[in-house]
Amino acid sequence: MEKLNMRYTSEMEKAMQGSHGIGFEEYKLKHDVRMEVEQRREREYVKSQRLIADIERKIF
């Protein structure tokens, strides 16, 4: 398995810790952790898009 070559800032590290409870080092080293984080992000994105569509439907 290949290690990701990623650059990240301390702000990005704080956001990753706050949102997902892991650091970038673990994220870039462990494929299963990356997949879990990305799947969670995808679910949150879909949920937000549905919420926006619902709000827009009620407004217009």
mmCIF file of N, CA and C in Angstrom:
data_model
loop_
_atom_site.group_PDB
_atom_site.id
_atom_site.type_symbol
_atom_site.label_atom_id
_atom_site.label_comp_id
_atom_site.label_asym_id
_atom_site.label_seq_id
_atom_site.Cartn_x
_atom_site.Cartn_y
_atom_site.Cartn_z
ATOM 1 N N MET A 1 0.847 -1.181 0.000
ATOM 2 C CA MET A 1 0.000 0.000 0.000
ATOM 3 C C MET A 1 0.887 1.237 0.000
ATOM 4 N N GLU A 2 0.445 2.249 -0.697
ATOM 5 C CA GLU A 2 1.231 3.453 -0.887
ATOM 6 C C GLU A 2 0.833 4.554 0.090
ATOM 7 N N LYS A 3 1.804 5.217 0.673
ATOM 8 C CA LYS A 3 1.576 6.326 1.601
ATOM 9 C C LYS A 3 1.291 7.594 0.797
ATOM 10 N N LEU A 4 0.308 8.359 1.223
ATOM 11 C CA LEU A 4 -0.003 9.622 0.552
ATOM 12 C C LEU A 4 1.054 10.665 0.877
ATOM 13 N N ASN A 5 1.399 11.470 -0.103
ATOM 14 C CA ASN A 5 2.321 12.582 0.103
ATOM 15 C C ASN A 5 1.474 13.845 0.215
ATOM 16 N N MET A 6 1.174 14.255 1.452
ATOM 17 C CA MET A 6 0.275 15.383 1.670
ATOM 18 C C MET A 6 0.955 16.450 2.515
ATOM 19 N N ARG A 7 0.663 17.685 2.195
ATOM 20 C CA ARG A 7 1.078 18.814 3.033
ATOM 21 C C ARG A 7 -0.156 19.324 3.747
ATOM 22 N N TYR A 8 0.004 19.682 5.020
ATOM 23 C CA TYR A 8 -1.134 20.199 5.765
ATOM 24 C C TYR A 8 -0.655 21.186 6.813
ATOM 25 N N THR A 9 -1.554 22.100 7.167
ATOM 26 C CA THR A 9 -1.242 23.143 8.140
ATOM 27 C C THR A 9 -1.771 22.750 9.517
ATOM 28 N N SER A 10 -1.364 23.494 10.523
ATOM 29 C CA SER A 10 -1.864 23.218 11.877
ATOM 30 C C SER A 10 -3.377 23.453 11.951
ATOM 31 N N GLU A 11 -3.886 24.393 11.170
ATOM 32 C CA GLU A 11 -5.334 24.633 11.143
ATOM 33 C C GLU A 11 -6.066 23.440 10.558
ATOM 34 N N MET A 12 -5.480 22.854 9.505
ATOM 35 C CA MET A 12 -6.084 21.663 8.901
ATOM 36 C C MET A 12 -6.060 20.498 9.887
ATOM 37 N N GLU A 13 -4.975 20.375 10.629
ATOM 38 C CA GLU A 13 -4.841 19.318 11.641
ATOM 39 C C GLU A 13 -5.922 19.479 12.710
ATOM 40 N N LYS A 14 -6.124 20.711 13.185
ATOM 41 C CA LYS A 14 -7.154 20.977 14.188
ATOM 42 C C LYS A 14 -8.541 20.638 13.656
ATOM 43 N N ALA A 15 -8.817 21.009 12.427
ATOM 44 C CA ALA A 15 -10.121 20.725 11.822
ATOM 45 C C ALA A 15 -10.343 19.221 11.682
ATOM 46 N N MET A 16 -9.323 18.489 11.268
ATOM 47 C CA MET A 16 -9.433 17.035 11.121
ATOM 48 C C MET A 16 -9.674 16.393 12.482
ATOM 49 N N GLN A 17 -8.958 16.853 13.501
ATOM 50 C CA GLN A 17 -9.154 16.329 14.852
ATOM 51 C C GLN A 17 -10.572 16.625 15.346
ATOM 52 N N GLY A 18 -11.014 17.862 15.113
ATOM 53 C CA GLY A 18 -12.341 18.257 15.574
ATOM 54 C C GLY A 18 -13.467 17.543 14.859
ATOM 55 N N SER A 19 -13.333 17.378 13.559
ATOM 56 C CA SER A 19 -14.401 16.776 12.761
ATOM 57 C C SER A 19 -14.413 15.259 12.810
ATOM 58 N N HIS A 20 -13.232 14.667 12.820
ATOM 59 C CA HIS A 20 -13.155 13.216 12.659
ATOM 60 C C HIS A 20 -12.432 12.492 13.789
ATOM 61 N N GLY A 21 -11.832 13.244 14.700
ATOM 62 C CA GLY A 21 -11.173 12.633 15.840
ATOM 63 C C GLY A 21 -9.862 11.936 15.523
ATOM 64 N N ILE A 22 -9.274 12.272 14.380
ATOM 65 C CA ILE A 22 -7.982 11.695 13.999
ATOM 66 C C ILE A 22 -7.092 12.787 13.437
ATOM 67 N N GLY A 23 -5.819 12.533 13.378
ATOM 68 C CA GLY A 23 -4.884 13.482 12.806
ATOM 69 C C GLY A 23 -4.551 13.132 11.364
ATOM 70 N N PHE A 24 -3.933 14.064 10.666
ATOM 71 C CA PHE A 24 -3.577 13.845 9.265
ATOM 72 C C PHE A 24 -2.570 12.711 9.101
ATOM 73 N N GLU A 25 -1.687 12.540 10.079
ATOM 74 C CA GLU A 25 -0.697 11.463 9.952
ATOM 75 C C GLU A 25 -1.393 10.108 9.879
ATOM 76 N N GLU A 26 -2.346 9.882 10.774
ATOM 77 C CA GLU A 26 -3.110 8.632 10.742
ATOM 78 C C GLU A 26 -3.923 8.540 9.457
ATOM 79 N N TYR A 27 -4.528 9.659 9.040
ATOM 80 C CA TYR A 27 -5.330 9.711 7.814
ATOM 81 C C TYR A 27 -4.505 9.291 6.603
ATOM 82 N N LYS A 28 -3.293 9.813 6.509
ATOM 83 C CA LYS A 28 -2.504 9.520 5.310
ATOM 84 C C LYS A 28 -1.845 8.142 5.356
ATOM 85 N N LEU A 29 -1.676 7.573 6.545
ATOM 86 C CA LEU A 29 -1.024 6.266 6.649
ATOM 87 C C LEU A 29 -1.979 5.079 6.544
ATOM 88 N N LYS A 30 -3.237 5.281 6.918
ATOM 89 C CA LYS A 30 -4.175 4.157 7.006
ATOM 90 C C LYS A 30 -5.315 4.297 5.997
ATOM 91 N N HIS A 31 -5.287 3.410 5.011
ATOM 92 C CA HIS A 31 -6.296 3.442 3.953
ATOM 93 C C HIS A 31 -7.711 3.280 4.508
ATOM 94 N N ASP A 32 -7.912 2.361 5.441
ATOM 95 C CA ASP A 32 -9.251 2.140 5.981
ATOM 96 C C ASP A 32 -9.772 3.369 6.719
ATOM 97 N N VAL A 33 -8.895 4.094 7.385
ATOM 98 C CA VAL A 33 -9.288 5.332 8.068
ATOM 99 C C VAL A 33 -9.674 6.389 7.034
ATOM 100 N N ARG A 34 -8.891 6.513 5.960
ATOM 101 C CA ARG A 34 -9.229 7.467 4.888
ATOM 102 C C ARG A 34 -10.587 7.154 4.293
ATOM 103 N N MET A 35 -10.845 5.872 4.043
ATOM 104 C CA MET A 35 -12.124 5.481 3.440
ATOM 105 C C MET A 35 -13.284 5.818 4.367
ATOM 106 N N GLU A 36 -13.117 5.581 5.652
ATOM 107 C CA GLU A 36 -14.162 5.896 6.620
ATOM 108 C C GLU A 36 -14.437 7.405 6.660
ATOM 109 N N VAL A 37 -13.369 8.202 6.696
ATOM 110 C CA VAL A 37 -13.514 9.663 6.718
ATOM 111 C C VAL A 37 -14.192 10.145 5.445
ATOM 112 N N GLU A 38 -13.758 9.653 4.300
ATOM 113 C CA GLU A 38 -14.330 10.115 3.031
ATOM 114 C C GLU A 38 -15.783 9.674 2.873
ATOM 115 N N GLN A 39 -16.126 8.489 3.349
ATOM 116 C CA GLN A 39 -17.520 8.049 3.299
ATOM 117 C C GLN A 39 -18.391 8.919 4.199
ATOM 118 N N ARG A 40 -17.871 9.272 5.370
ATOM 119 C CA ARG A 40 -18.605 10.158 6.286
ATOM 120 C C ARG A 40 -18.796 11.531 5.637
ATOM 121 N N ARG A 41 -17.750 12.043 4.998
ATOM 122 C CA ARG A 41 -17.858 13.340 4.318
ATOM 123 C C ARG A 41 -18.908 13.299 3.221
ATOM 124 N N GLU A 42 -18.930 12.203 2.473
ATOM 125 C CA GLU A 42 -19.913 12.060 1.395
ATOM 126 C C GLU A 42 -21.337 12.032 1.958
ATOM 127 N N ARG A 43 -21.556 11.287 3.045
ATOM 128 C CA ARG A 43 -22.886 11.244 3.662
ATOM 129 C C ARG A 43 -23.303 12.629 4.154
ATOM 130 N N GLU A 44 -22.382 13.355 4.774
ATOM 131 C CA GLU A 44 -22.690 14.698 5.266
ATOM 132 C C GLU A 44 -22.999 15.655 4.115
ATOM 133 N N TYR A 45 -22.275 15.504 3.009
ATOM 134 C CA TYR A 45 -22.518 16.349 1.834
ATOM 135 C C TYR A 45 -23.919 16.083 1.269
ATOM 136 N N VAL A 46 -24.269 14.824 1.101
ATOM 137 C CA VAL A 46 -25.584 14.469 0.566
ATOM 138 C C VAL A 46 -26.679 14.987 1.495
ATOM 139 N N LYS A 47 -26.482 14.822 2.787
ATOM 140 C CA LYS A 47 -27.463 15.309 3.760
ATOM 141 C C LYS A 47 -27.639 16.820 3.649
ATOM 142 N N SER A 48 -26.531 17.554 3.504
ATOM 143 C CA SER A 48 -26.616 19.015 3.391
ATOM 144 C C SER A 48 -27.311 19.435 2.104
ATOM 145 N N GLN A 49 -27.068 18.705 1.013
ATOM 146 C CA GLN A 49 -27.725 19.031 -0.256
ATOM 147 C C GLN A 49 -29.229 18.811 -0.167
ATOM 148 N N ARG A 50 -29.634 17.758 0.519
ATOM 149 C CA ARG A 50 -31.070 17.496 0.713
ATOM 150 C C ARG A 50 -31.702 18.586 1.568
ATOM 151 N N LEU A 51 -30.995 19.012 2.594
ATOM 152 C CA LEU A 51 -31.489 20.070 3.470
ATOM 153 C C LEU A 51 -31.659 21.375 2.691
ATOM 154 N N ILE A 52 -30.682 21.706 1.877
ATOM 155 C CA ILE A 52 -30.757 22.923 1.055
ATOM 156 C C ILE A 52 -31.939 22.848 0.102
ATOM 157 N N ALA A 53 -32.108 21.697 -0.562
ATOM 158 C CA ALA A 53 -33.224 21.531 -1.499
ATOM 159 C C ALA A 53 -34.556 21.673 -0.776
ATOM 160 N N ASP A 54 -34.656 21.126 0.418
ATOM 161 C CA ASP A 54 -35.890 21.221 1.209
ATOM 162 C C ASP A 54 -36.184 22.671 1.583
ATOM 163 N N ILE A 55 -35.170 23.390 2.018
ATOM 164 C CA ILE A 55 -35.340 24.804 2.390
ATOM 165 C C ILE A 55 -35.739 25.622 1.171
ATOM 166 N N GLU A 56 -35.080 25.408 0.043
ATOM 167 C CA GLU A 56 -35.404 26.155 -1.176
ATOM 168 C C GLU A 56 -36.827 25.861 -1.637
ATOM 169 N N ARG A 57 -37.250 24.619 -1.514
ATOM 170 C CA ARG A 57 -38.607 24.257 -1.913
ATOM 171 C C ARG A 57 -39.625 24.989 -1.031
ATOM 172 N N LYS A 58 -39.332 25.155 0.254
ATOM 173 C CA LYS A 58 -40.246 25.840 1.159
ATOM 174 C C LYS A 58 -40.260 27.356 0.926
ATOM 175 N N ILE A 59 -39.111 27.899 0.532
ATOM 176 C CA ILE A 59 -39.022 29.338 0.295
ATOM 177 C C ILE A 59 -39.695 29.736 -1.010
ATOM 178 N N PHE A 60 -39.437 28.973 -2.046
ATOM 179 C CA PHE A 60 -39.944 29.330 -3.375
ATOM 180 C C PHE A 60 -41.156 28.518 -3.647
#
